[in-house]
Amino acid sequence: MKIRLVLLAGARPNFMKVAPLMAALASDDLFESILVHTGQHYDDSMSGTFFRELQIPSPHHHLNVGSGSHAQQTAEVMRRLEPVLVSEKASGVLVVGDVNSTLAGALVAAKLGIPVIHAEAGLRSFDRSMPEEINRIATDAVSDLFLVTEESGRTNLLKEGHDPERIAVVGNLMVDSLRRNLDAALQSDIRQRLGTSDGGFGLVTLHRPANVDNESQLAEIVAALNAIAEEVPLFWAVHPRTRERLQSANMPLSPAIHLLAPLGYLDFLHLQAKCSVILTDSGGIQEESTVLGVPCLTLRENTERPVTVECGTNRLAGTRKETILRAWRESHELPKQGVIPPLWDGRAGERCRQAITGFFTKRIPAEKFGTA
Ligand code: UD1
């Protein structure tokens, strides 16, 4: 009897976590993996290119939900996913990260009585104005097995009353993808295409609603970037949401800030590895920069990934021009050496497979198993 596991992926940061999971599960005859793409991200540059570069198999089901308000997007994933889970006779549903598709998948599965496995569980920013924080809390509230990237995740889950036996600190799936693809990424000719040399540039990404949806907030960050660009040229891979905001606000940008379309995984990883600083409000990039040992200034007041600040090269820079420039100066005066957090060794997928096997073979009654 096989374990029929439905894996759900929807948005760009999900894909580099699903890839090593699919690979680890494919190596074990006990599992049959069914990949569902919700279509939360749909542009080739936000989705298709990641499937190709990370060699993720084509999804068995594509829900094509597209963009919308949070309620519309979450509801649409739920509505379209429910019949898929029923017809696939899923033994379990595995959701990753903290996007709207993650929450939607967890809710549908939990209400069908299907065990929910959450990879990247337990992370908390303690900032409920972030849509992702609501998604994290609500997903964990209905999850049955928690696969955790860092010790803070376990601590948070225990404080919320979850059973310690359901929590497995497995390491970081995103780091599995990084380690697997770094050599290929270093072969990329992206720097030649951009006309830049080793180390003499910074890399920017920005997409959080709190940073880009409000014009005066976006202007604060742009003012800081303009000042930093006087010292080092910046390449900014612009998320579609941010592009729209920048265009409508018509903000003056330094000529040393070069706007790029969203980049593929290998090109972006190459630039991360070769730049002298990263300025970002992404979650995953805080982790990747820590593994690469590159200074990261996180343009937020908080992080749900505290290990990247405590052990790694990440610094919280805030979101005001003044705080960002202070963090920029500090990153020169007091550079952080940084160490790689425990278990971020490229073997998280394998640990996930072991934890999931333990969960199903020891805990779940046989009648819960789907049939192959
Ligand atoms: C989502 C996640 C966020 C994650 C981010 C990575 C939630 C709540 N947020 O935010 O946690 O860090 O993805 O990118 O799930 N758009 C396109 N093409 C696409 C997808 C989106 O042009 O392929 C545009 C649309 O105008 C859309 C906007 O981007 O309205 C925002 O997309 P959405 O999926 O709603 O949220 P993100 O900001 O990408």
Tab-separated table of C-alpha atoms and ligand atoms in Angstrom:
chain	number	residue	atom	x	y	z
A	1	MET	CA	0.000	0.000	0.000
A	2	LYS	CA	1.416	3.357	-1.024
A	3	ILE	CA	1.109	6.674	0.741
A	4	ARG	CA	-0.537	9.033	-1.719
A	5	LEU	CA	0.793	12.439	-0.852
A	6	VAL	CA	-0.586	15.536	-2.512
A	7	LEU	CA	2.024	18.323	-2.589
A	8	LEU	CA	0.721	21.810	-3.119
A	9	ALA	CA	2.721	24.609	-4.726
A	10	GLY	CA	1.404	27.958	-5.782
A	11	ALA	CA	3.803	30.858	-5.600
A	12	ARG	CA	7.439	31.461	-6.514
A	13	PRO	CA	8.972	30.794	-3.065
A	14	ASN	CA	7.177	27.420	-2.884
A	15	PHE	CA	8.928	25.914	-5.883
A	16	MET	CA	12.465	25.671	-4.466
A	17	LYS	CA	11.019	23.891	-1.404
A	18	VAL	CA	8.882	21.443	-3.359
A	19	ALA	CA	11.742	20.406	-5.689
A	20	PRO	CA	13.904	18.604	-3.064
A	21	LEU	CA	10.803	17.141	-1.417
A	22	MET	CA	9.625	15.628	-4.711
A	23	ALA	CA	13.110	14.224	-5.286
A	24	ALA	CA	13.347	12.681	-1.805
A	25	LEU	CA	9.866	11.143	-2.004
A	26	ALA	CA	10.537	9.791	-5.511
A	27	SER	CA	13.457	7.787	-4.105
A	28	ASP	CA	11.104	5.795	-1.841
A	29	ASP	CA	8.605	3.234	-3.171
A	30	LEU	CA	6.373	3.841	-0.169
A	31	PHE	CA	5.270	7.169	-1.633
A	32	GLU	CA	3.264	8.267	-4.583
A	33	SER	CA	3.482	12.040	-4.997
A	34	ILE	CA	0.791	14.064	-6.702
A	35	LEU	CA	1.781	17.643	-7.439
A	36	VAL	CA	-0.898	20.325	-7.556
A	37	HIS	CA	-0.045	23.831	-8.815
A	38	THR	CA	-2.616	26.335	-7.628
A	39	GLY	CA	-1.628	28.964	-10.208
A	40	GLN	CA	-1.277	31.735	-7.586
A	41	HIS	CA	1.785	32.731	-9.603
A	42	TYR	CA	1.322	32.167	-13.315
A	43	ASP	CA	3.796	34.279	-15.337
A	44	ASP	CA	6.575	32.180	-16.827
A	45	SER	CA	9.106	34.346	-14.976
A	46	MET	CA	7.364	33.660	-11.628
A	47	SER	CA	6.578	29.973	-12.161
A	48	GLY	CA	7.444	28.080	-15.376
A	49	THR	CA	11.126	28.961	-15.325
A	50	PHE	CA	11.461	27.552	-11.779
A	51	PHE	CA	9.881	24.259	-12.816
A	52	ARG	CA	12.372	23.937	-15.666
A	53	GLU	CA	15.491	25.019	-13.778
A	54	LEU	CA	14.716	23.019	-10.643
A	55	GLN	CA	13.559	20.054	-12.727
A	56	ILE	CA	10.234	19.796	-10.957
A	57	PRO	CA	7.937	17.324	-12.721
A	58	SER	CA	4.887	18.817	-14.444
A	59	PRO	CA	2.004	19.196	-12.018
A	60	HIS	CA	-0.661	16.502	-12.143
A	61	HIS	CA	-3.292	19.184	-11.584
A	62	HIS	CA	-3.253	22.904	-12.324
A	63	LEU	CA	-5.925	24.954	-10.557
A	64	ASN	CA	-5.267	28.200	-12.492
A	65	VAL	CA	-6.543	30.455	-9.707
A	66	GLY	CA	-4.508	33.544	-10.679
A	67	SER	CA	-4.493	36.832	-8.771
A	68	GLY	CA	-7.189	38.403	-6.637
A	69	SER	CA	-7.809	39.749	-3.175
A	70	HIS	CA	-6.637	37.518	-0.330
A	71	ALA	CA	-10.156	36.195	0.237
A	72	GLN	CA	-10.772	35.585	-3.456
A	73	GLN	CA	-7.452	33.848	-3.995
A	74	THR	CA	-7.706	31.690	-0.864
A	75	ALA	CA	-11.335	30.802	-1.560
A	76	GLU	CA	-10.652	29.946	-5.183
A	77	VAL	CA	-7.824	27.561	-4.242
A	78	MET	CA	-10.122	25.912	-1.687
A	79	ARG	CA	-13.018	25.563	-4.113
A	80	ARG	CA	-10.873	24.064	-6.864
A	81	LEU	CA	-8.682	21.869	-4.652
A	82	GLU	CA	-11.438	20.046	-2.760
A	83	PRO	CA	-12.593	17.800	-5.653
A	84	VAL	CA	-8.955	17.019	-6.514
A	85	LEU	CA	-8.197	15.791	-2.980
A	86	VAL	CA	-11.364	13.700	-2.969
A	87	SER	CA	-10.741	12.129	-6.393
A	88	GLU	CA	-7.048	11.504	-5.666
A	89	LYS	CA	-7.903	9.692	-2.398
A	90	ALA	CA	-5.032	11.560	-0.757
A	91	SER	CA	-3.466	9.958	2.321
A	92	GLY	CA	-1.963	13.320	3.255
A	93	VAL	CA	-1.504	16.829	1.958
A	94	LEU	CA	1.839	18.565	2.178
A	95	VAL	CA	1.888	22.362	2.097
A	96	VAL	CA	4.992	24.553	2.192
A	97	GLY	CA	5.732	28.063	3.385
A	98	ASP	CA	3.246	30.785	4.174
A	99	VAL	CA	1.488	31.964	1.021
A	100	ASN	CA	-2.259	32.062	0.470
A	101	SER	CA	-2.134	28.701	-1.335
A	102	THR	CA	-0.525	27.150	1.775
A	103	LEU	CA	-3.374	28.167	4.036
A	104	ALA	CA	-6.052	27.256	1.500
A	105	GLY	CA	-4.605	23.767	1.028
A	106	ALA	CA	-4.306	23.145	4.750
A	107	LEU	CA	-7.914	24.176	5.398
A	108	VAL	CA	-9.375	22.019	2.638
A	109	ALA	CA	-7.411	18.953	3.711
A	110	ALA	CA	-8.163	19.396	7.419
A	111	LYS	CA	-11.893	19.686	6.724
A	112	LEU	CA	-11.804	16.517	4.632
A	113	GLY	CA	-10.100	14.735	7.531
A	114	ILE	CA	-6.875	14.332	5.549
A	115	PRO	CA	-3.656	14.752	7.574
A	116	VAL	CA	-1.861	18.026	6.876
A	117	ILE	CA	1.924	18.225	6.801
A	118	HIS	CA	3.383	21.724	6.947
A	119	ALA	CA	6.948	22.258	5.765
A	120	GLU	CA	8.466	25.460	7.198
A	121	ALA	CA	6.104	25.277	10.181
A	122	GLY	CA	6.376	27.343	13.350
A	123	LEU	CA	8.001	30.492	11.952
A	124	ARG	CA	6.506	33.607	13.537
A	125	SER	CA	7.152	37.311	12.941
A	126	PHE	CA	4.593	38.182	15.660
A	127	ASP	CA	3.315	40.821	13.248
A	128	ARG	CA	-0.259	40.106	12.291
A	129	SER	CA	-0.343	42.949	9.793
A	130	MET	CA	1.600	40.596	7.493
A	131	PRO	CA	-0.719	38.374	5.482
A	132	GLU	CA	1.893	35.617	5.706
A	133	GLU	CA	1.775	35.659	9.532
A	134	ILE	CA	-1.960	34.939	9.448
A	135	ASN	CA	-1.285	32.163	6.948
A	136	ARG	CA	1.426	30.671	9.190
A	137	ILE	CA	-0.655	30.726	12.362
A	138	ALA	CA	-3.801	29.371	10.718
A	139	THR	CA	-1.944	26.680	8.735
A	140	ASP	CA	-0.181	25.410	11.848
A	141	ALA	CA	-3.466	25.430	13.789
A	142	VAL	CA	-4.826	22.691	11.483
A	143	SER	CA	-1.601	20.819	10.714
A	144	ASP	CA	-0.781	17.327	11.974
A	145	LEU	CA	2.931	17.101	11.261
A	146	PHE	CA	5.294	20.064	11.544
A	147	LEU	CA	8.520	20.098	9.530
A	148	VAL	CA	10.641	22.875	10.973
A	149	THR	CA	13.635	24.796	9.598
A	150	GLU	CA	15.063	26.345	12.764
A	151	GLU	CA	14.830	25.945	16.528
A	152	SER	CA	12.618	29.044	16.945
A	153	GLY	CA	9.940	27.190	14.970
A	154	ARG	CA	9.861	24.353	17.469
A	155	THR	CA	9.772	26.782	20.404
A	156	ASN	CA	6.841	28.704	18.888
A	157	LEU	CA	4.867	25.547	18.179
A	158	LEU	CA	5.405	24.226	21.708
A	159	LYS	CA	4.230	27.567	23.157
A	160	GLU	CA	1.109	27.234	21.047
A	161	GLY	CA	0.458	23.847	22.643
A	162	HIS	CA	1.385	21.484	19.818
A	163	ASP	CA	2.448	17.915	20.549
A	164	PRO	CA	6.268	17.708	20.609
A	165	GLU	CA	6.067	14.311	18.923
A	166	ARG	CA	4.539	15.920	15.844
A	167	ILE	CA	7.387	18.410	15.444
A	168	ALA	CA	10.502	17.496	13.440
A	169	VAL	CA	13.367	19.941	13.002
A	170	VAL	CA	14.505	18.867	9.545
A	171	GLY	CA	16.607	21.761	8.269
A	172	ASN	CA	15.848	23.964	5.321
A	173	LEU	CA	14.476	22.707	2.016
A	174	MET	CA	15.381	25.962	0.297
A	175	VAL	CA	19.000	25.307	1.221
A	176	ASP	CA	18.763	21.840	-0.381
A	177	SER	CA	17.864	23.553	-3.656
A	178	LEU	CA	20.616	26.117	-3.196
A	179	ARG	CA	23.312	23.520	-2.608
A	180	ARG	CA	22.091	21.335	-5.465
A	181	ASN	CA	22.098	24.216	-7.940
A	182	LEU	CA	24.955	26.477	-6.869
A	183	ASP	CA	27.513	25.075	-9.319
A	184	ALA	CA	25.092	25.478	-12.212
A	185	ALA	CA	24.188	28.976	-10.993
A	186	LEU	CA	27.839	30.005	-10.902
A	187	GLN	CA	28.087	29.095	-14.604
A	188	SER	CA	25.380	31.642	-15.474
A	189	ASP	CA	26.512	34.518	-17.684
A	190	ILE	CA	24.081	36.946	-16.048
A	191	ARG	CA	26.843	39.333	-14.942
A	192	GLN	CA	28.160	39.598	-18.491
A	193	ARG	CA	24.618	40.242	-19.690
A	194	LEU	CA	24.285	42.993	-17.089
A	195	GLY	CA	27.771	44.354	-17.783
A	196	THR	CA	28.962	44.159	-14.178
A	197	SER	CA	31.988	42.643	-12.497
A	198	ASP	CA	32.703	40.552	-9.405
A	199	GLY	CA	31.395	41.919	-6.147
A	200	GLY	CA	30.983	45.525	-7.167
A	201	PHE	CA	27.235	45.659	-6.943
A	202	GLY	CA	24.267	45.272	-4.604
A	203	LEU	CA	21.107	43.275	-5.234
A	204	VAL	CA	17.599	44.480	-4.345
A	205	THR	CA	14.178	42.819	-4.103
A	206	LEU	CA	11.028	44.297	-2.616
A	207	HIS	CA	7.469	43.059	-2.723
A	208	ARG	CA	5.789	43.152	0.719
A	209	PRO	CA	2.489	45.037	0.582
A	210	ALA	CA	3.539	47.013	3.681
A	211	ASN	CA	6.604	48.290	1.807
A	212	VAL	CA	5.319	48.853	-1.691
A	213	ASP	CA	1.570	49.490	-1.564
A	214	ASN	CA	1.860	52.762	0.354
A	215	GLU	CA	3.502	55.456	-1.753
A	216	SER	CA	5.175	57.370	1.079
A	217	GLN	CA	6.618	54.131	2.502
A	218	LEU	CA	7.931	53.112	-0.894
A	219	ALA	CA	9.434	56.616	-1.272
A	220	GLU	CA	11.356	56.150	2.039
A	221	ILE	CA	12.929	52.951	0.798
A	222	VAL	CA	13.657	54.372	-2.648
A	223	ALA	CA	15.358	57.374	-1.007
A	224	ALA	CA	17.635	54.998	0.930
A	225	LEU	CA	18.375	52.986	-2.210
A	226	ASN	CA	19.200	56.170	-4.130
A	227	ALA	CA	21.711	57.118	-1.414
A	228	ILE	CA	23.302	53.644	-1.349
A	229	ALA	CA	23.500	53.645	-5.156
A	230	GLU	CA	25.886	56.598	-4.906
A	231	GLU	CA	28.365	54.167	-3.318
A	232	VAL	CA	27.599	50.919	-5.143
A	233	PRO	CA	25.470	50.247	-8.228
A	234	LEU	CA	22.285	48.336	-7.469
A	235	PHE	CA	20.485	45.716	-9.529
A	236	TRP	CA	16.819	45.486	-8.590
A	237	ALA	CA	14.842	42.433	-9.737
A	238	VAL	CA	11.395	43.970	-9.668
A	239	HIS	CA	8.369	41.908	-8.611
A	240	PRO	CA	5.217	42.532	-10.725
A	241	ARG	CA	3.410	44.086	-7.735
A	242	THR	CA	6.287	46.521	-7.171
A	243	ARG	CA	6.657	47.360	-10.863
A	244	GLU	CA	3.046	48.468	-10.926
A	245	ARG	CA	3.558	50.679	-7.848
A	246	LEU	CA	6.803	52.207	-9.126
A	247	GLN	CA	5.200	53.023	-12.455
A	248	SER	CA	2.103	54.618	-10.956
A	249	ALA	CA	4.116	56.631	-8.390
A	250	ASN	CA	6.674	57.774	-10.999
A	251	MET	CA	9.463	58.010	-8.387
A	252	PRO	CA	12.872	59.457	-9.299
A	253	LEU	CA	15.454	56.664	-9.286
A	254	SER	CA	19.225	57.054	-9.303
A	255	PRO	CA	20.792	56.139	-12.676
A	256	ALA	CA	22.941	53.690	-10.657
A	257	ILE	CA	19.817	51.641	-9.872
A	258	HIS	CA	19.183	49.173	-12.678
A	259	LEU	CA	15.682	47.742	-12.834
A	260	LEU	CA	15.410	44.149	-14.023
A	261	ALA	CA	12.475	41.877	-14.775
A	262	PRO	CA	12.013	39.016	-12.257
A	263	LEU	CA	14.974	36.682	-12.721
A	264	GLY	CA	15.077	32.922	-12.986
A	265	TYR	CA	16.390	30.820	-10.110
A	266	LEU	CA	19.924	30.236	-11.439
A	267	ASP	CA	20.545	33.830	-12.543
A	268	PHE	CA	19.295	35.185	-9.241
A	269	LEU	CA	21.309	32.700	-7.205
A	270	HIS	CA	24.390	33.699	-9.216
A	271	LEU	CA	23.868	37.382	-8.415
A	272	GLN	CA	23.258	36.591	-4.741
A	273	ALA	CA	26.500	34.652	-4.560
A	274	LYS	CA	28.529	37.365	-6.307
A	275	CYS	CA	27.122	40.634	-4.940
A	276	SER	CA	28.538	42.614	-2.036
A	277	VAL	CA	25.200	43.255	-0.322
A	278	ILE	CA	21.554	42.254	-0.592
A	279	LEU	CA	18.678	44.580	0.326
A	280	THR	CA	15.397	42.698	0.523
A	281	ASP	CA	12.082	42.179	2.274
A	282	SER	CA	11.882	38.522	1.187
A	283	GLY	CA	11.874	35.678	3.696
A	284	GLY	CA	13.762	33.131	1.618
A	285	ILE	CA	16.515	35.529	0.567
A	286	GLN	CA	17.366	36.146	4.236
A	287	GLU	CA	18.065	32.414	4.429
A	288	GLU	CA	19.916	32.084	1.138
A	289	SER	CA	22.203	35.046	1.885
A	290	THR	CA	23.073	33.519	5.263
A	291	VAL	CA	24.115	30.267	3.581
A	292	LEU	CA	26.111	32.164	0.951
A	293	GLY	CA	27.750	34.331	3.652
A	294	VAL	CA	26.679	37.547	1.902
A	295	PRO	CA	25.588	40.577	3.979
A	296	CYS	CA	21.820	41.010	3.903
A	297	LEU	CA	19.901	44.101	4.989
A	298	THR	CA	16.288	43.108	5.568
A	299	LEU	CA	13.955	46.026	4.929
A	300	ARG	CA	11.499	45.100	7.662
A	301	GLU	CA	11.008	45.721	11.384
A	302	ASN	CA	10.924	42.012	12.228
A	303	THR	CA	11.733	38.594	10.873
A	304	GLU	CA	10.120	35.196	11.302
A	305	ARG	CA	13.563	33.731	10.597
A	306	PRO	CA	15.556	34.934	13.654
A	307	VAL	CA	18.337	32.415	13.149
A	308	THR	CA	19.490	34.403	10.102
A	309	VAL	CA	20.129	37.392	12.387
A	310	GLU	CA	21.422	35.446	15.403
A	311	CYS	CA	23.777	33.141	13.460
A	312	GLY	CA	23.838	34.436	9.936
A	313	THR	CA	24.724	37.530	7.946
A	314	ASN	CA	21.272	39.126	8.138
A	315	ARG	CA	20.517	42.497	9.781
A	316	LEU	CA	17.119	44.037	10.343
A	317	ALA	CA	17.365	47.455	8.713
A	318	GLY	CA	13.834	48.735	9.297
A	319	THR	CA	11.895	50.557	6.620
A	320	ARG	CA	12.816	54.247	7.097
A	321	LYS	CA	15.527	55.925	5.050
A	322	GLU	CA	17.464	56.723	8.208
A	323	THR	CA	17.343	53.190	9.670
A	324	ILE	CA	18.287	51.605	6.357
A	325	LEU	CA	21.275	53.910	5.926
A	326	ARG	CA	22.341	53.263	9.534
A	327	ALA	CA	22.263	49.500	8.918
A	328	TRP	CA	24.177	50.044	5.657
A	329	ARG	CA	26.927	51.910	7.518
A	330	GLU	CA	27.009	49.291	10.299
A	331	SER	CA	27.388	46.525	7.739
A	332	HIS	CA	30.700	48.168	6.752
A	333	GLU	CA	31.878	49.133	10.232
A	334	LEU	CA	30.949	45.850	11.933
A	335	PRO	CA	30.710	43.193	9.236
A	336	LYS	CA	29.029	39.971	10.402
A	337	GLN	CA	30.972	36.779	9.812
A	338	GLY	CA	27.970	34.538	10.173
A	339	VAL	CA	27.734	30.782	10.493
A	340	ILE	CA	25.360	28.412	8.760
A	341	PRO	CA	22.489	27.360	11.035
A	342	PRO	CA	22.278	23.742	12.223
A	343	LEU	CA	20.939	21.237	9.675
A	344	TRP	CA	21.025	23.670	6.756
A	345	ASP	CA	23.199	21.111	5.030
A	346	GLY	CA	21.302	20.135	1.889
A	347	ARG	CA	19.694	17.045	3.445
A	348	ALA	CA	16.381	18.483	4.620
A	349	GLY	CA	14.396	16.681	1.900
A	350	GLU	CA	15.683	13.346	3.149
A	351	ARG	CA	14.838	14.232	6.779
A	352	CYS	CA	11.360	15.288	5.685
A	353	ARG	CA	10.897	11.928	3.970
A	354	GLN	CA	11.937	10.123	7.152
A	355	ALA	CA	9.646	12.219	9.358
A	356	ILE	CA	6.696	11.709	7.019
A	357	THR	CA	7.348	7.974	6.860
A	358	GLY	CA	7.408	7.822	10.670
A	359	PHE	CA	4.206	9.806	10.876
A	360	PHE	CA	2.263	7.561	8.511
A	361	THR	CA	3.646	4.187	9.486
A	362	LYS	CA	3.425	4.693	13.242
A	363	ARG	CA	0.551	7.069	13.768
A	364	ILE	CA	-2.060	6.876	11.105
A	365	PRO	CA	-4.491	3.960	11.112
A	366	ALA	CA	-4.303	1.813	7.981
A	367	GLU	CA	-7.727	2.937	6.744
A	368	LYS	CA	-6.375	6.439	6.253
A	369	PHE	CA	-4.000	5.195	3.551
A	370	GLY	CA	-5.053	5.779	-0.045
A	371	THR	CA	-4.691	2.930	-2.481
A	372	ALA	CA	-2.221	3.025	-5.297
B	1	UD1	C1	3.003	36.196	-2.720
B	1	UD1	C2	2.954	35.737	-1.268
B	1	UD1	C3	4.215	36.190	-0.543
B	1	UD1	C4	5.447	35.738	-1.290
B	1	UD1	C5	5.366	36.275	-2.698
B	1	UD1	C6	6.552	35.932	-3.544
B	1	UD1	C7	0.740	35.649	-0.198
B	1	UD1	C8	-0.138	36.302	0.777
B	1	UD1	N1	1.833	36.331	-0.544
B	1	UD1	O1	2.962	37.613	-2.723
B	1	UD1	O2	4.230	35.627	0.747
B	1	UD1	O3	6.597	36.203	-0.631
B	1	UD1	O4	4.190	35.736	-3.309
B	1	UD1	O5	6.423	36.563	-4.790
B	1	UD1	O6	0.463	34.552	-0.625
B	1	UD1	N2	1.434	38.921	-10.483
B	1	UD1	C9	1.871	38.817	-11.763
B	1	UD1	N3	2.293	37.592	-12.203
B	1	UD1	C10	2.274	36.481	-11.424
B	1	UD1	C11	1.813	36.609	-10.097
B	1	UD1	C12	1.419	37.822	-9.640
B	1	UD1	O7	1.912	39.781	-12.511
B	1	UD1	O8	2.667	35.400	-11.890
B	1	UD1	C13	1.030	40.247	-9.973
B	1	UD1	C14	-0.434	40.454	-9.954
B	1	UD1	O9	-0.663	41.799	-10.289
B	1	UD1	C15	-0.823	40.241	-8.515
B	1	UD1	C16	0.413	40.719	-7.781
B	1	UD1	O10	1.500	40.376	-8.650
B	1	UD1	O11	-1.974	40.917	-8.201
B	1	UD1	C17	0.649	40.083	-6.440
B	1	UD1	O12	0.628	38.651	-6.541
B	1	UD1	P1	0.091	37.774	-5.311
B	1	UD1	O13	0.218	36.317	-5.619
B	1	UD1	O14	-1.251	38.261	-4.912
B	1	UD1	O15	1.048	38.152	-4.119
B	1	UD1	P2	2.607	38.414	-4.043
B	1	UD1	O16	2.808	39.844	-3.753
B	1	UD1	O17	3.350	37.820	-5.213
